[in-house]
Amino acid sequence: MARRRLFVAAELDDAARAACADVAARLRARGWPGRWVPPENYHLTVAFLGGVDEERVPAVGAALRALAPARRGFALALDAVGAFPSPRRPRVAWAGSHAPPADFAALCGAVRAALSGLGFAFDERADPHVTLARADGRTPLPAVAPPAPTALRIDRLTLFESVTAAEGARYTPLERYELASGE
């Protein structure tokens, strides 16, 4: 049975993508040894589904099509740089929001609740962040200025498939779901 590695995310606009790429470039210039995510793969994860049996993919799409029009779009500021689990032992370097709006957590909760009804399980985290690089946790993240404050408008969700190739992961949008008009 074929399985597809799927996740739901908010895509970045060109300004947000450029601001995140600038942060990554400054980290690289400081000599930080990350495995860099290509800017075309930048996104804000809403729900990671993992390996999904092919026959379950239509139900995922139907759940997202039903949910999206009932959720309002909103703005999110990309104005922070950080690392998981910590800047001293970083495994992930990210750009994100210093003060995430409650709307992002609510969107994650609604999407995850809808997909939980299909048997998916999720962690509780709803931290809006764009992964810039992954590392082994041995080299502390150098201090760099955050991105120039960039307001990202979250107006739709995208169901992505992640395919691992020799040159790295490739994310392919399978379907996009427009949120209701916001503010």
CSV table of C-alpha atoms in Angstrom, one decimal:
chain,number,residue,atom,x,y,z
A,1,MET,CA,0.0,0.0,0.0
A,2,ALA,CA,1.4,3.4,-1.0
A,3,ARG,CA,2.0,5.9,1.7
A,4,ARG,CA,2.6,9.7,1.2
A,5,ARG,CA,4.3,11.9,3.7
A,6,LEU,CA,1.9,14.9,4.2
A,7,PHE,CA,1.7,18.1,6.2
A,8,VAL,CA,-0.6,21.1,6.3
A,9,ALA,CA,1.1,24.5,6.2
A,10,ALA,CA,0.7,28.2,5.5
A,11,GLU,CA,2.9,29.3,2.6
A,12,LEU,CA,5.1,32.4,2.7
A,13,ASP,CA,4.7,35.4,0.4
A,14,ASP,CA,7.8,36.7,-1.4
A,15,ALA,CA,8.6,39.3,1.2
A,16,ALA,CA,8.5,36.8,4.1
A,17,ARG,CA,10.5,34.3,2.2
A,18,ALA,CA,13.2,36.9,1.4
A,19,ALA,CA,13.3,38.1,5.1
A,20,CYS,CA,13.8,34.5,6.3
A,21,ALA,CA,16.5,33.8,3.6
A,22,ASP,CA,18.3,37.0,4.8
A,23,VAL,CA,18.4,35.6,8.4
A,24,ALA,CA,19.7,32.3,7.1
A,25,ALA,CA,22.4,34.1,5.1
A,26,ARG,CA,23.5,36.0,8.2
A,27,LEU,CA,23.7,32.7,10.2
A,28,ARG,CA,25.8,31.1,7.4
A,29,ALA,CA,28.0,34.2,7.3
A,30,ARG,CA,28.7,33.7,11.1
A,31,GLY,CA,29.9,30.2,10.3
A,32,TRP,CA,27.0,28.3,11.9
A,33,PRO,CA,27.1,24.7,10.6
A,34,GLY,CA,23.5,24.0,9.7
A,35,ARG,CA,22.0,21.9,7.0
A,36,TRP,CA,20.1,24.7,5.2
A,37,VAL,CA,16.6,24.5,4.1
A,38,PRO,CA,16.2,26.0,0.6
A,39,PRO,CA,14.0,29.1,0.6
A,40,GLU,CA,11.5,27.5,-1.7
A,41,ASN,CA,10.7,25.0,1.1
A,42,TYR,CA,10.0,27.7,3.7
A,43,HIS,CA,6.5,27.4,5.3
A,44,LEU,CA,4.7,27.6,8.7
A,45,THR,CA,3.6,24.1,9.7
A,46,VAL,CA,0.0,23.9,10.9
A,47,ALA,CA,-0.3,20.1,11.2
A,48,PHE,CA,2.2,17.3,10.4
A,49,LEU,CA,0.4,14.1,9.3
A,50,GLY,CA,3.4,11.9,8.5
A,51,GLY,CA,3.0,8.8,6.4
A,52,VAL,CA,-0.6,8.6,5.1
A,53,ASP,CA,-2.1,5.7,3.2
A,54,GLU,CA,-3.0,6.7,-0.4
A,55,GLU,CA,-6.7,5.9,0.1
A,56,ARG,CA,-6.9,8.3,3.1
A,57,VAL,CA,-5.7,11.3,1.2
A,58,PRO,CA,-9.1,12.3,-0.2
A,59,ALA,CA,-10.6,12.3,3.3
A,60,VAL,CA,-7.8,14.7,4.4
A,61,GLY,CA,-8.6,17.0,1.5
A,62,ALA,CA,-12.3,16.9,2.2
A,63,ALA,CA,-11.8,17.7,5.9
A,64,LEU,CA,-9.6,20.7,5.0
A,65,ARG,CA,-12.1,21.9,2.3
A,66,ALA,CA,-14.9,21.8,4.9
A,67,LEU,CA,-12.8,23.6,7.6
A,68,ALA,CA,-11.1,26.4,5.7
A,69,PRO,CA,-14.1,28.6,4.8
A,70,ALA,CA,-15.1,28.6,8.5
A,71,ARG,CA,-11.8,30.1,9.6
A,72,ARG,CA,-10.8,33.7,9.1
A,73,GLY,CA,-7.5,34.8,7.7
A,74,PHE,CA,-5.1,36.9,9.9
A,75,ALA,CA,-1.7,38.6,10.0
A,76,LEU,CA,1.4,37.2,11.7
A,77,ALA,CA,4.6,39.1,12.3
A,78,LEU,CA,7.9,37.4,11.4
A,79,ASP,CA,10.2,39.3,13.8
A,80,ALA,CA,12.2,36.8,15.8
A,81,VAL,CA,15.0,34.3,15.5
A,82,GLY,CA,15.5,31.3,17.7
A,83,ALA,CA,16.3,27.6,18.0
A,84,PHE,CA,14.7,24.4,19.3
A,85,PRO,CA,15.3,23.1,21.8
A,86,SER,CA,17.5,26.1,22.8
A,87,PRO,CA,20.0,28.5,21.3
A,88,ARG,CA,22.8,26.7,23.3
A,89,ARG,CA,22.0,23.3,21.9
A,90,PRO,CA,20.2,24.0,18.6
A,91,ARG,CA,18.8,21.2,16.5
A,92,VAL,CA,16.6,23.6,14.5
A,93,ALA,CA,17.2,27.3,13.7
A,94,TRP,CA,14.1,29.2,12.9
A,95,ALA,CA,12.6,32.6,12.1
A,96,GLY,CA,9.2,33.3,13.6
A,97,SER,CA,7.0,35.5,15.7
A,98,HIS,CA,8.1,37.1,18.9
A,99,ALA,CA,4.4,37.4,20.0
A,100,PRO,CA,2.4,34.8,18.0
A,101,PRO,CA,-1.2,35.7,17.5
A,102,ALA,CA,-3.8,33.6,19.2
A,103,ASP,CA,-5.3,33.1,15.7
A,104,PHE,CA,-2.4,30.9,14.7
A,105,ALA,CA,-2.9,28.5,17.7
A,106,ALA,CA,-6.6,28.5,17.0
A,107,LEU,CA,-6.1,27.6,13.4
A,108,CYS,CA,-3.7,24.8,14.3
A,109,GLY,CA,-6.2,23.5,16.9
A,110,ALA,CA,-9.1,23.6,14.4
A,111,VAL,CA,-7.1,21.8,11.7
A,112,ARG,CA,-5.7,19.2,14.1
A,113,ALA,CA,-9.2,18.6,15.7
A,114,ALA,CA,-10.7,18.0,12.2
A,115,LEU,CA,-7.9,15.6,11.2
A,116,SER,CA,-7.9,13.9,14.6
A,117,GLY,CA,-11.4,12.8,13.6
A,118,LEU,CA,-9.7,10.8,10.8
A,119,GLY,CA,-7.4,9.0,13.3
A,120,PHE,CA,-4.4,11.3,13.1
A,121,ALA,CA,-2.5,12.3,16.4
A,122,PHE,CA,-0.7,15.5,16.9
A,123,ASP,CA,1.6,17.2,19.5
A,124,GLU,CA,0.3,20.2,21.3
A,125,ARG,CA,2.8,22.7,20.0
A,126,ALA,CA,1.6,25.5,17.8
A,127,ASP,CA,4.7,27.7,17.5
A,128,PRO,CA,4.7,29.6,14.3
A,129,HIS,CA,8.2,29.2,12.9
A,130,VAL,CA,10.0,28.8,9.6
A,131,THR,CA,12.7,26.2,9.8
A,132,LEU,CA,15.9,27.7,8.3
A,133,ALA,CA,18.4,24.9,9.1
A,134,ARG,CA,18.8,21.7,11.1
A,135,ALA,CA,22.0,20.9,13.1
A,136,ASP,CA,23.4,18.4,15.6
A,137,GLY,CA,22.9,20.6,18.7
A,138,ARG,CA,26.6,20.9,19.4
A,139,THR,CA,27.3,24.4,18.1
A,140,PRO,CA,25.4,27.3,19.8
A,141,LEU,CA,23.3,29.5,17.5
A,142,PRO,CA,25.1,32.8,17.0
A,143,ALA,CA,23.1,35.9,17.8
A,144,VAL,CA,21.8,37.6,14.7
A,145,ALA,CA,19.3,40.3,14.2
A,146,PRO,CA,15.8,39.2,13.6
A,147,PRO,CA,14.2,39.6,10.2
A,148,ALA,CA,13.0,43.2,9.4
A,149,PRO,CA,9.5,43.0,10.8
A,150,THR,CA,7.5,41.4,8.1
A,151,ALA,CA,3.7,41.0,8.3
A,152,LEU,CA,2.7,37.7,6.7
A,153,ARG,CA,-0.9,37.4,5.8
A,154,ILE,CA,-2.3,33.9,6.4
A,155,ASP,CA,-5.2,33.6,4.0
A,156,ARG,CA,-5.0,29.9,3.0
A,157,LEU,CA,-3.8,26.5,4.0
A,158,THR,CA,-1.9,24.2,1.7
A,159,LEU,CA,-1.7,20.4,1.9
A,160,PHE,CA,1.9,19.4,1.0
A,161,GLU,CA,3.6,16.2,0.1
A,162,SER,CA,7.2,15.8,1.2
A,163,VAL,CA,9.4,13.6,-1.0
A,164,THR,CA,12.9,12.9,0.1
A,165,ALA,CA,15.5,12.9,-2.7
A,166,ALA,CA,19.3,12.7,-2.8
A,167,GLU,CA,19.4,16.5,-3.0
A,168,GLY,CA,17.1,17.0,-0.1
A,169,ALA,CA,13.3,17.2,0.6
A,170,ARG,CA,11.0,18.5,-2.1
A,171,TYR,CA,7.6,19.9,-1.0
A,172,THR,CA,4.8,19.6,-3.5
A,173,PRO,CA,1.5,21.4,-2.9
A,174,LEU,CA,-1.4,19.0,-3.5
A,175,GLU,CA,-4.3,21.4,-2.8
A,176,ARG,CA,-4.9,24.9,-1.4
A,177,TYR,CA,-7.8,25.9,0.8
A,178,GLU,CA,-8.8,29.5,1.0
A,179,LEU,CA,-9.7,30.9,4.5
A,180,ALA,CA,-12.6,33.3,5.0
A,181,SER,CA,-11.7,37.0,4.5
A,182,GLY,CA,-10.1,38.3,7.7
A,183,GLU,CA,-9.8,41.7,9.3
